[in-house]
Coordinates of C-alpha atoms in Angstrom, one line a residue:
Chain A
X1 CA 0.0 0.0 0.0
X2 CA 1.3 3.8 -0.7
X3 CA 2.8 5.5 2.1
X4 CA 1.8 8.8 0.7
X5 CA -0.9 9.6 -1.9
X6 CA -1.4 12.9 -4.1
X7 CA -4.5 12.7 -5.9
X8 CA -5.3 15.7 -8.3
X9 CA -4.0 18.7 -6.3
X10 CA -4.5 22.3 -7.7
X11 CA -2.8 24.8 -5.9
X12 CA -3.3 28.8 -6.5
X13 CA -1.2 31.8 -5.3
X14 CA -4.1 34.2 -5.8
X15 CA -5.2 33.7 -9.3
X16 CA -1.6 32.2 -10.4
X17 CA -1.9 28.4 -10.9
X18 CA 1.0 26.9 -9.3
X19 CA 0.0 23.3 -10.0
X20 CA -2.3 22.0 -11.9
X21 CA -3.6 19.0 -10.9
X22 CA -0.8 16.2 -10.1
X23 CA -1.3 12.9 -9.1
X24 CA 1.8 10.9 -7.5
X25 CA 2.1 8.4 -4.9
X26 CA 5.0 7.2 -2.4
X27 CA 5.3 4.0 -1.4
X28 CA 6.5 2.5 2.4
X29 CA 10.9 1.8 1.7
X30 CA 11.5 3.9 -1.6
X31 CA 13.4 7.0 -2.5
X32 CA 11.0 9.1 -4.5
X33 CA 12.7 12.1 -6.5
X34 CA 10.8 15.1 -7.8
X35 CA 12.8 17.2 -10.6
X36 CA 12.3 20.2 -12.9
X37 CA 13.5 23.2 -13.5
X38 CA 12.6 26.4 -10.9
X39 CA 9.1 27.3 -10.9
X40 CA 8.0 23.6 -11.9
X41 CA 6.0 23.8 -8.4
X42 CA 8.4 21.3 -7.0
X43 CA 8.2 23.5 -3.7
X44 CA 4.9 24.0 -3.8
X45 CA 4.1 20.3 -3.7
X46 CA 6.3 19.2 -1.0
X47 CA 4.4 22.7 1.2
X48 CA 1.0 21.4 0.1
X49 CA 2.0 17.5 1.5
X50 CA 3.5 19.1 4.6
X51 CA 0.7 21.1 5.3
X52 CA 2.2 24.5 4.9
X53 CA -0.4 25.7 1.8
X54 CA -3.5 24.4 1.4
X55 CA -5.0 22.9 -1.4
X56 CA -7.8 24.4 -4.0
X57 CA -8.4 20.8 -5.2
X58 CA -7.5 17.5 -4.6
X59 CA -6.1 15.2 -1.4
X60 CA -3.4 14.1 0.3
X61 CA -3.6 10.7 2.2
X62 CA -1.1 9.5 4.5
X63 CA -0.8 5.9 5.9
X64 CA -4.4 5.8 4.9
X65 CA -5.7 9.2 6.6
X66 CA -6.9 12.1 4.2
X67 CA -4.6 15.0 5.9
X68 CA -5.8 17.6 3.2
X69 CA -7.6 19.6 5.8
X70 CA -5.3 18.5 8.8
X71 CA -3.7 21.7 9.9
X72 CA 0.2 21.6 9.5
X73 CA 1.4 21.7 13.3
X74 CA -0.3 18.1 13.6
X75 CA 0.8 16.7 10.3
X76 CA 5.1 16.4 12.1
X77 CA 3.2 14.0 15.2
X78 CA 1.7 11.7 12.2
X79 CA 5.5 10.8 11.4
X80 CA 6.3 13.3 8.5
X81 CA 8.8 15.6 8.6
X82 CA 10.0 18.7 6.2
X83 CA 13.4 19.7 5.8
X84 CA 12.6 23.5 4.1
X85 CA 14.3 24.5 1.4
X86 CA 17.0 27.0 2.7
X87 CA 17.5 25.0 5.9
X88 CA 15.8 27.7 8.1
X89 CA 17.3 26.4 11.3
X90 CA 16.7 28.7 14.4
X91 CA 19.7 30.2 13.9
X92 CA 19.6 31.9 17.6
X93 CA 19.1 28.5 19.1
X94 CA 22.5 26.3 19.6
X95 CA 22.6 23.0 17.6
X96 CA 21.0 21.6 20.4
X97 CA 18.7 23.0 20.9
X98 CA 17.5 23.6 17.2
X99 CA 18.1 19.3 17.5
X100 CA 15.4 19.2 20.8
X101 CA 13.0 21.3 19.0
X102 CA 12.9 18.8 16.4
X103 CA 11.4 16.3 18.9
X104 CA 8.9 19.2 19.8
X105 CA 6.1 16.9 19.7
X106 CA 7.1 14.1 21.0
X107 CA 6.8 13.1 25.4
X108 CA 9.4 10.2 25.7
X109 CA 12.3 12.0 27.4
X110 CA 14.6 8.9 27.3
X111 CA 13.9 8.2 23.9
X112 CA 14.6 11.3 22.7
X113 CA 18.4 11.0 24.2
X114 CA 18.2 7.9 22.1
X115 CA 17.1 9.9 18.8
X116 CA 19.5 11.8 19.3
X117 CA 22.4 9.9 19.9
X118 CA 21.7 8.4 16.6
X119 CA 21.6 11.5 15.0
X120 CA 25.0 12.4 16.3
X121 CA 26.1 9.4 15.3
X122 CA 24.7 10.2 11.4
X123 CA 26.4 13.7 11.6
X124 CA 29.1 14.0 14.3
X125 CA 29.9 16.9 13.4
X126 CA 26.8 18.4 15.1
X127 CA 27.9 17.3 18.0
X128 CA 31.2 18.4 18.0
X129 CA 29.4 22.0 17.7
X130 CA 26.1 21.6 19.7
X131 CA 26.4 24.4 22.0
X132 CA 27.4 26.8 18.9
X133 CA 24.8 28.7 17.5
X134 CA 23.2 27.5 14.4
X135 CA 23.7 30.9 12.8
X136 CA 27.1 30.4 12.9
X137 CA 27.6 26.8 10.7
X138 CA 28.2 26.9 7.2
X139 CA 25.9 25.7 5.1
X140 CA 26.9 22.5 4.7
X141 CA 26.7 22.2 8.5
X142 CA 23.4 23.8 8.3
X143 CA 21.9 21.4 5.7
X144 CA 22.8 18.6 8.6
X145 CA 21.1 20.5 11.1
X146 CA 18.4 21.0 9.6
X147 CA 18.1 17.1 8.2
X148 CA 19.4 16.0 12.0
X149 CA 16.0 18.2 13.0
X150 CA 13.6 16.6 11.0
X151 CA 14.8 13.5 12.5
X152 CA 14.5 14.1 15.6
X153 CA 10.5 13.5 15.2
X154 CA 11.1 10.3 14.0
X155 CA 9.8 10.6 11.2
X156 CA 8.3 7.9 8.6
X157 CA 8.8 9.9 5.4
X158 CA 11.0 12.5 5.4
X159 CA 10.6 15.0 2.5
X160 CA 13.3 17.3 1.3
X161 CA 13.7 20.2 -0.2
X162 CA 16.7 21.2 -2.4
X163 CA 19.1 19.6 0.0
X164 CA 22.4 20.4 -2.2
X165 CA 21.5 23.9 -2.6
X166 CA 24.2 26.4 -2.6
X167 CA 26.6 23.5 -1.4
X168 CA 29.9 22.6 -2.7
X169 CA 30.5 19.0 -4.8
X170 CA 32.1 17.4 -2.3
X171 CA 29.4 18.3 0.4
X172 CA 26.5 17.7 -2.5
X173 CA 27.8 13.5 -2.7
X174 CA 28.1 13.8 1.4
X175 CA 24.6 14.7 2.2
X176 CA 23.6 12.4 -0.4
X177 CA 25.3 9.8 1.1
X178 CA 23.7 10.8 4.3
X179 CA 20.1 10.5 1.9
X180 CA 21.0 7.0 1.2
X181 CA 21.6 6.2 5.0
X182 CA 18.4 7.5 5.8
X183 CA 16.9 5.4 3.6
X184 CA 18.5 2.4 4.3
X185 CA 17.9 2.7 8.1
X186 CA 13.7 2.7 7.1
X187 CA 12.7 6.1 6.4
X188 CA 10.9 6.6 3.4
X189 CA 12.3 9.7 1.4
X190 CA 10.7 12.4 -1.0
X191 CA 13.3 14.3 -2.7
X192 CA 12.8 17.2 -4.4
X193 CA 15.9 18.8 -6.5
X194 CA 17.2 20.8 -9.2
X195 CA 20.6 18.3 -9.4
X196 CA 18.5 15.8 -11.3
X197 CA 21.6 13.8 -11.9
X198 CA 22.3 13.1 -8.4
X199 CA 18.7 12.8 -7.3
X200 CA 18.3 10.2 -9.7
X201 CA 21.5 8.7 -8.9
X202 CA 19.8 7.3 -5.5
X203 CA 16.2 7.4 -6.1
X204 CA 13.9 4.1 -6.4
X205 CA 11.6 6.3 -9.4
X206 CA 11.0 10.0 -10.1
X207 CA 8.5 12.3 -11.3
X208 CA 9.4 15.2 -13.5
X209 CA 7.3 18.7 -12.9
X210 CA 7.1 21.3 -15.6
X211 CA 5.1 24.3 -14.9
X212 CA 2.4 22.5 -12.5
X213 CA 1.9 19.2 -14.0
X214 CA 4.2 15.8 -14.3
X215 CA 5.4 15.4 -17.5
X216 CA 7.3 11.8 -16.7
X217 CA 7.6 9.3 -14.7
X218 CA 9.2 6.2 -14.0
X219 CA 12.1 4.4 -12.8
X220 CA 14.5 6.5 -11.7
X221 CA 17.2 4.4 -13.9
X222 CA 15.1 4.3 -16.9
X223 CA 14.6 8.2 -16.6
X224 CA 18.5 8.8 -16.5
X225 CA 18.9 6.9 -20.1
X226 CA 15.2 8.9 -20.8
X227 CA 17.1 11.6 -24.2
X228 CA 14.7 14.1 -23.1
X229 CA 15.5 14.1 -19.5
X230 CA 19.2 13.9 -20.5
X231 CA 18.5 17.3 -22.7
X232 CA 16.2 18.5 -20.7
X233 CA 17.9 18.2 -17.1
X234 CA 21.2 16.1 -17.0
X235 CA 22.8 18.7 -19.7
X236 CA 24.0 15.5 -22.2
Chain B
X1 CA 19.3 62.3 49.9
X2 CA 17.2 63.4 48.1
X3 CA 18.7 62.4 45.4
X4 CA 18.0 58.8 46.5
X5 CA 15.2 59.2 46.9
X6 CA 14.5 60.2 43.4
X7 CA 16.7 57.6 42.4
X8 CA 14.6 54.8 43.8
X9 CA 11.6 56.3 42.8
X10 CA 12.8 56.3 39.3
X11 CA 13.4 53.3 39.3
X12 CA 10.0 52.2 40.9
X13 CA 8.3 54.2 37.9
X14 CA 10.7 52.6 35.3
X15 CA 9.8 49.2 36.9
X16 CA 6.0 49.8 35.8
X17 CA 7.4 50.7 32.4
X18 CA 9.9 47.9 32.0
X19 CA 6.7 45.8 33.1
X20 CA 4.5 47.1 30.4
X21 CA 7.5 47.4 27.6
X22 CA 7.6 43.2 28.1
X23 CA 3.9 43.3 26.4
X24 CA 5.8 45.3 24.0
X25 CA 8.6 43.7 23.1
X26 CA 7.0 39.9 23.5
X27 CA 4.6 40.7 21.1
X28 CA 6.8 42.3 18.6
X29 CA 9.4 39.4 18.9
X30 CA 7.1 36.6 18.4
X31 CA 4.1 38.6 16.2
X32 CA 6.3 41.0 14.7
X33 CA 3.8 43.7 15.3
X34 CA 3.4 46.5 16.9
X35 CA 0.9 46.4 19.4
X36 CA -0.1 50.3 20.2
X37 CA -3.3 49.2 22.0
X38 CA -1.2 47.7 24.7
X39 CA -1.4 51.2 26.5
X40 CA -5.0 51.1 26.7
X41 CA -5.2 47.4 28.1
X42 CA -3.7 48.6 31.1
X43 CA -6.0 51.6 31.6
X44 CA -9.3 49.0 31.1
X45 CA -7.2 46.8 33.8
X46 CA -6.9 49.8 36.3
X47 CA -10.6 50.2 35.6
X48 CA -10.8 46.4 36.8
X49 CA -9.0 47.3 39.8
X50 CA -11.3 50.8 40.7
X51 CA -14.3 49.4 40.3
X52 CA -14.0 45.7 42.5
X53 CA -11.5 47.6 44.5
X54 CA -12.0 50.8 45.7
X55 CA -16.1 50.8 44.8
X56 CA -16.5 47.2 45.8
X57 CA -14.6 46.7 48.0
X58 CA -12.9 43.2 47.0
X59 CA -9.6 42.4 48.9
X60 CA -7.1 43.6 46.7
X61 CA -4.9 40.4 45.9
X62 CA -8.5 39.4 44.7
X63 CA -9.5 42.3 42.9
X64 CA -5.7 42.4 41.1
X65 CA -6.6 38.6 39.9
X66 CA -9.3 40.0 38.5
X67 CA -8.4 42.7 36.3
X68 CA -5.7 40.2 35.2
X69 CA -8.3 37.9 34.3
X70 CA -10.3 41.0 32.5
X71 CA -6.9 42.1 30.6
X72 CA -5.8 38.3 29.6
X73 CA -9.3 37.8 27.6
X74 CA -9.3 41.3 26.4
X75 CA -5.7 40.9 24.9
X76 CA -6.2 37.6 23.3
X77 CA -10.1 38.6 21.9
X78 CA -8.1 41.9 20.3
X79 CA -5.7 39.7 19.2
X80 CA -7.9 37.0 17.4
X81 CA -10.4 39.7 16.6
X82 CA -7.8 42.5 14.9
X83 CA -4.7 41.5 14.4
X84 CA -5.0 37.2 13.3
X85 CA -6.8 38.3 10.3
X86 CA -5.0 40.4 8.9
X87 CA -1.7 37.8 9.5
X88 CA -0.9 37.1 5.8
X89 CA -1.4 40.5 4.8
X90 CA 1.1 41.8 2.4
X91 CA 1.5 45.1 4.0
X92 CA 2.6 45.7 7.8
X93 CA 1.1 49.0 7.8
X94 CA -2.1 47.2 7.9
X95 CA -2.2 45.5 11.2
X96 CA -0.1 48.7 12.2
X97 CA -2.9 51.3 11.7
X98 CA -5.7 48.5 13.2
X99 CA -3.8 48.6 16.9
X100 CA -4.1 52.2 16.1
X101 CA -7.6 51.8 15.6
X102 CA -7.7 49.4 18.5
X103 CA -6.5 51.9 20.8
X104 CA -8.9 54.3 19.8
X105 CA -11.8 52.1 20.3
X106 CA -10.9 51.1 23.7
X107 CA -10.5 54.5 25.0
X108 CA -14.0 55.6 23.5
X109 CA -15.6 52.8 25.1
X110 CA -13.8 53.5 28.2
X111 CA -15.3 57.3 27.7
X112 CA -18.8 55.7 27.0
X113 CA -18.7 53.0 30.3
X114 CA -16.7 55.1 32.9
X115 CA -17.0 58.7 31.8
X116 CA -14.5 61.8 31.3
X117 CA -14.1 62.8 35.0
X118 CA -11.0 61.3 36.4
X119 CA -11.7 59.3 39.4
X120 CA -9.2 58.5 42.2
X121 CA -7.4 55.8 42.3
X122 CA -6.9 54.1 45.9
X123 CA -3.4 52.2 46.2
X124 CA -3.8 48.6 46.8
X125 CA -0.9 48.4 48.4
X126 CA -1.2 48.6 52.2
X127 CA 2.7 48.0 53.0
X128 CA 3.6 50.8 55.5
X129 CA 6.4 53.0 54.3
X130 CA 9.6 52.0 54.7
X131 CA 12.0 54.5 56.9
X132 CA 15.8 54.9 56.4
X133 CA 18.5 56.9 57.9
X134 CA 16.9 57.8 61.3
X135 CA 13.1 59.3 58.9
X136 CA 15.6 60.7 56.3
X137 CA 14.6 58.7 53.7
X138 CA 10.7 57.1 53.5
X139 CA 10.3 54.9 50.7
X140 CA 6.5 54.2 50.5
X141 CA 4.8 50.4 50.5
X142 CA 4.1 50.7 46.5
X143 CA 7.4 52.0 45.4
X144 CA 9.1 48.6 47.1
X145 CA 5.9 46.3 46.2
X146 CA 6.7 48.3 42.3
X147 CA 9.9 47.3 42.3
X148 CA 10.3 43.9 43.7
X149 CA 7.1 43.0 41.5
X150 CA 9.1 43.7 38.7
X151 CA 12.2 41.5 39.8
X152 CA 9.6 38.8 40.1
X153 CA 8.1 38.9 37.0
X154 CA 11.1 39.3 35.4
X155 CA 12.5 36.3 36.9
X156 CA 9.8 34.3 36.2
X157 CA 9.3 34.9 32.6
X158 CA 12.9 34.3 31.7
X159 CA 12.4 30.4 33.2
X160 CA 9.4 30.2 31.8
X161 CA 11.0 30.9 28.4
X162 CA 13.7 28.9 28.7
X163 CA 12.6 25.8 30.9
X164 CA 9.2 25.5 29.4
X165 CA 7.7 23.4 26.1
X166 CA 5.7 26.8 25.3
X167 CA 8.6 29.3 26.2
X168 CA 11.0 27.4 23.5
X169 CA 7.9 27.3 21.0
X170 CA 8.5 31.5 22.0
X171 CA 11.4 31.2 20.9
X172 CA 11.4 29.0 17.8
X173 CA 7.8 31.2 16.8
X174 CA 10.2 34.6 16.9
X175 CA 13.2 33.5 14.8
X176 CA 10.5 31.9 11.9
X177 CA 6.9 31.3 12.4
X178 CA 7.3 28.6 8.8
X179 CA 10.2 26.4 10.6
X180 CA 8.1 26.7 14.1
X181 CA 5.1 25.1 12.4
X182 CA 7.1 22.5 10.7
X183 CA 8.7 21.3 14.0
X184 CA 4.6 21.0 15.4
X185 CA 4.3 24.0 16.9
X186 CA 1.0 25.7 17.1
X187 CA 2.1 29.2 16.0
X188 CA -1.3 30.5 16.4
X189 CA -1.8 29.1 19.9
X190 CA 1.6 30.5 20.7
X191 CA 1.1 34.2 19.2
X192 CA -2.2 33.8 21.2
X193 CA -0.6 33.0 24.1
X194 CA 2.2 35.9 24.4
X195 CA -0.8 38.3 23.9
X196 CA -2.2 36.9 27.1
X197 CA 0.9 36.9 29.0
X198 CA 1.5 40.5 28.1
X199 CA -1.9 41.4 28.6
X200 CA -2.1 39.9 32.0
X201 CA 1.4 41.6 32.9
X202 CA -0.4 45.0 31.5
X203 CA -3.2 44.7 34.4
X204 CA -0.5 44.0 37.1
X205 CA 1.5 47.5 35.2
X206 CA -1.9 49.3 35.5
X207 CA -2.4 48.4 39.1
X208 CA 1.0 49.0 40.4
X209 CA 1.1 52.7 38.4
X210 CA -2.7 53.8 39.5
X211 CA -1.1 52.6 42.9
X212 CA 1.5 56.0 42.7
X213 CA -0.2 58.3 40.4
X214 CA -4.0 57.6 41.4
X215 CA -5.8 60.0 38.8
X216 CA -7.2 57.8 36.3
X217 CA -9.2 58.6 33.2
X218 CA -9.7 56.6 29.8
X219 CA -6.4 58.3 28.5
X220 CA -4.5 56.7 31.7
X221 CA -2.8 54.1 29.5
X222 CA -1.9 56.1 26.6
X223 CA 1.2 58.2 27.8
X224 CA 2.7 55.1 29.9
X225 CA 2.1 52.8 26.9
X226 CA 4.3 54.9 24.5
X227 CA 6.8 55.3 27.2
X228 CA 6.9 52.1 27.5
X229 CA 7.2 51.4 23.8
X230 CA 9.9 53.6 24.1
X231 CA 11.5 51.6 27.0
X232 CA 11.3 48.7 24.8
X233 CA 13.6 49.9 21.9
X234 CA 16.1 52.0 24.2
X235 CA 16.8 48.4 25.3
X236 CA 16.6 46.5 22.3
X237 CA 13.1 45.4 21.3
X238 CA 12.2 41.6 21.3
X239 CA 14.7 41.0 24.1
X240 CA 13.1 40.4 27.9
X241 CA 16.3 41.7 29.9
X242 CA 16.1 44.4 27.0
X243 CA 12.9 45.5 28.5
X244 CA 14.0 45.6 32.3
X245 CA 17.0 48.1 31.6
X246 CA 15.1 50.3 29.0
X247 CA 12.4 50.6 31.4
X248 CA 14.2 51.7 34.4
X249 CA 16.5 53.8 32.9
X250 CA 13.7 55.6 31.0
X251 CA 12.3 55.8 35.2
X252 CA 15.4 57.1 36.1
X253 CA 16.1 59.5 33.4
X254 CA 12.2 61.2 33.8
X255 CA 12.3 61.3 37.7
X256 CA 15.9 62.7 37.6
X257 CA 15.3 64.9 34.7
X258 CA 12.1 66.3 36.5
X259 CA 13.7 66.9 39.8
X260 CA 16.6 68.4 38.8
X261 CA 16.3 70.2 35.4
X262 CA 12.6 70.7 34.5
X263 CA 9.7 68.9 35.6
X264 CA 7.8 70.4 32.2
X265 CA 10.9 68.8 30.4
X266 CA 11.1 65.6 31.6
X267 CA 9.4 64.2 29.1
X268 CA 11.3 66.0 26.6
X269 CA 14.5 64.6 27.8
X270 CA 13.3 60.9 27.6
X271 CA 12.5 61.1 24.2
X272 CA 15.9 63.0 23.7
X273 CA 18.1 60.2 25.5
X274 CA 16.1 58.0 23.4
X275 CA 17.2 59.5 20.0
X276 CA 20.9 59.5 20.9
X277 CA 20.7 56.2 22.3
X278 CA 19.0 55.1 19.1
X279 CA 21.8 57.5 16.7
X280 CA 24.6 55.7 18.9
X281 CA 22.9 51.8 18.9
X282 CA 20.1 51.6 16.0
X283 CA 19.3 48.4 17.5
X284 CA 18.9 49.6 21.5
X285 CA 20.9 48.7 24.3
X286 CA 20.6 45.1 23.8
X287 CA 19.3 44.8 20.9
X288 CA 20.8 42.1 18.6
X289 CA 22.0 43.7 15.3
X290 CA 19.2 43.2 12.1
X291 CA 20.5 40.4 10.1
X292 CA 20.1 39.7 6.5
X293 CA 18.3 36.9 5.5
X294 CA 20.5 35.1 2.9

């Protein structure tokens, strides 16, 4: 059964169609990458899932619950977590504390320690610097953060936008690494990225948005060989 | 020793203002809005007060709870009615000229319930005074009630903020409401709550002030509140400590300035340490410097 289901969503700023009407779904284990170029709606659709913008049209259904209308505090208890485009970690807070108010919602003090050594162990430099604050990590470091966050909830899926952003090569293949860890240790991923080649280096399958619909879809290995998507997005 | 004594009472006064600028500066560092209707809040409070107080009678811890209980509704009805909608919109100016508004309407009502004529306050504070060096010095019940108040509140709000599931949602709402939301916070139940903390802290302010100056009329709140304001960006606004030393130095400078240089000036030279604190330090005393967002 799909973890996560996207049936028909419409999404306006205003009078500006953002998307127009995608269907996608997620299942439990899988790396799911969205690509396309900026303003495909890639953001949009990971804010609508998340809860963050609301939908004119359409559902979202998680683990079987319709959590369309579910307002987006509630949505991070349900087991889904957002890493944001741009990081946005509290950048007054020490790494910490930006890490603890990652398990915001959650009651089970001892557990949490638990979490959170395991996030340590995932990005140890984040512990090294935990009493620093955020503000002052480079962006790499902030990209960890702000995925060592999301964790903290325990998440089920964990969606991500533009991870790479802004970072250099060698930090892009380590936070993908990191991607691929996640995975493997059980949480489902949605992706979304510009770096189409390295998203669909480690995704299961993909979807490709252009201007507020999917134009492809597929295995994420089938997509890579795809010409157009080579013209289009992998610059072959 | 006089000049104690002025010193102390300063700091009394500026411990009302530092009490009121929290309102202030809470609001604008987790709303990021100006609440100018704050002033008034404290004015209906002190009508709380009068009325179960001196007309009724009530004992006065009661009668304080009270117009704390008044002032914590009225702050979070103003905010859900006022300021929630207009959230999203794409100007500030909007939700800045509603407080406006807000503050307007609240002192005509007041005009409409309780009248023009000023009535007299009676303090609620029934500490005898305090005397130092051999009758020299007599510091009165309120002025050390004032002041230790203050210390109190102070105290408690800065555990609160940083021991406390809702005090770190404070937090995490002020540095980015989006972020907040995604780690499950409730920003609207959180933006909610600081109103009613400030609002509550405004009756206690109203109290405390009506206490030492007992004339009180619908306009009470209005010169206090923009003191106060003031208070709040002389020491940094959106920072709690912030608020403490703006406020009592504003209490200092005004009783100082009106004993020894002109008591028609003294508001004058508030507003004028103000502007030179402000040319000197755009971002107040402890203000944190405005960063770019990248």
């Amino acid at each position: 059964m799909a973890m996560l289901e996207i049936e028909n969503i419409e999404v306006f700023y205003g009078v500006i169609q953002a998307i127009k009407g995608i269907s996608f779904q997620v299942n439990e284990g899988e790396v799911i990458a969205l690509i396309g170029a900026n303003g495909a709606g890639k953001t949009t659709t990971l804010q609508t899932i998340t809860g963050m913008i609301s939908p004119k049209k359409g559902s979202v259904i998680f683990n079987g619950t319709d959590i369309t209308k579910i307002p987006g505090h509630k949505i991070v208890g349900m087991g889904m977590a957002h890493v944001p485009e741009g990081r946005r970690v509290f950048s007054q807070l020490s790494v910490l504390e930006n890490l603890k108010m990652g398990a915001y919602t959650r009651k089970d003090k001892t557990e949490i320690e638990e979490t959170l050594a395991t996030v340590y162990k995932s990005f140890p430099r984040l512990e090294e610097r935990k009493n620093q604050p955020a503000g002052t990590l480079s962006g790499g470091e902030q990209q960890m953060l702000a995925m060592g966050r999301a964790l903290m909830s325990r998440p089920k899926l964990i969606c991500m936008d533009e991870p790479s952003m802004g970072l250099s090569p060698i930090l892009v293949d380590e936070i993908f690494n990191i991607i691929t860890e996640i995975s493997k240790a059980g949480t489902t991923v949605l992706l979304v990225e510009q770096n189409a080649k390295k998203a669909l280096s480690i995704a299961d399958r993909a979807y490709v948005l252009e201007t507020g619909n999917i134009v492809l879809s597929g295995d994420a290995k089938e997509l890579m060989n795809n010409e157009q998507i080579k013209k289009a997005y992998l610059g072959e | 020793m006089s000049f104690v004594l002025y010193l102390i009472n300063g700091i009394s006064l500026g411990s009302v203002y530092a009490i009121i600028a929290l309102g202030y500066t809470m609001v604008y560092g987790i709303a990021k809005m100006l609440n100018f209707a704050h002033g008034d809040v404290i004015m209906i409070g002190s009508y709380v007060s009068f009325i179960t107080f001196s007309q009724m009678g009530v004992n006065p811890i009661v009668s304080v709870v009270m117009s704390m209980v008044v002032c914590t509704l009225l702050g979070v009805v103003i905010e859900r009615v006022a300021y929630k909608p207009l959230r999203k919109a794409t100007s500030p100016l909007a939700v800045l000229i509603t407080a406006i508004g807000v503050s307007y309407f609240l002192q005509n009502a007041a005009l409409l319930i309780f009248g023009a004529n000023p009535v007299s306050f009676t303090s609620v504070v029934t500490l005898s005074p305090l005397k130092l060096a051999g009758g020299d010095l007599v510091i009165s019940g309120t002025t050390i009630v004032t002041i230790v108040l203050c210390l109190i509140i102070m105290g408690c709000l800065m555990i609160f903020i940083k021991k406390t599931k809702a005090g770190q949602a404070m937090l995490a709402v002020s540095e980015d409401k989006d972020a907040a939301q995604l780690m499950g916070i409730n920003v609207n139940a959180t933006i909610a709550l600081t109103f009613a903390i400030g609002s509550g802290l405004a009756a206690i302010a109203g109290v405390l002030l009506c206490s030492a100056y007992p004339t009180l009329t619908p306009y009470t709140g209005s010169m206090p509140g923009i003191k106060a304001f003031t208070a709040a960006v002389f020491g940094g606004i959106g920072s709690i400590p912030g608020a403490l030393i703006g406020g009592i130095l504003l209490g200092v400078i005004e009783i100082l300035g009106r004993a020894y240089i002109s008591s028609q000036l003294s508001d004058a030279i508030v507003f004028a340490v103000l502007i030179v604190v402000l040319l000197v330090k755009p971002s107040g005393i402890l203000g944190k410097p405005m960063r770019e967002k990248v």
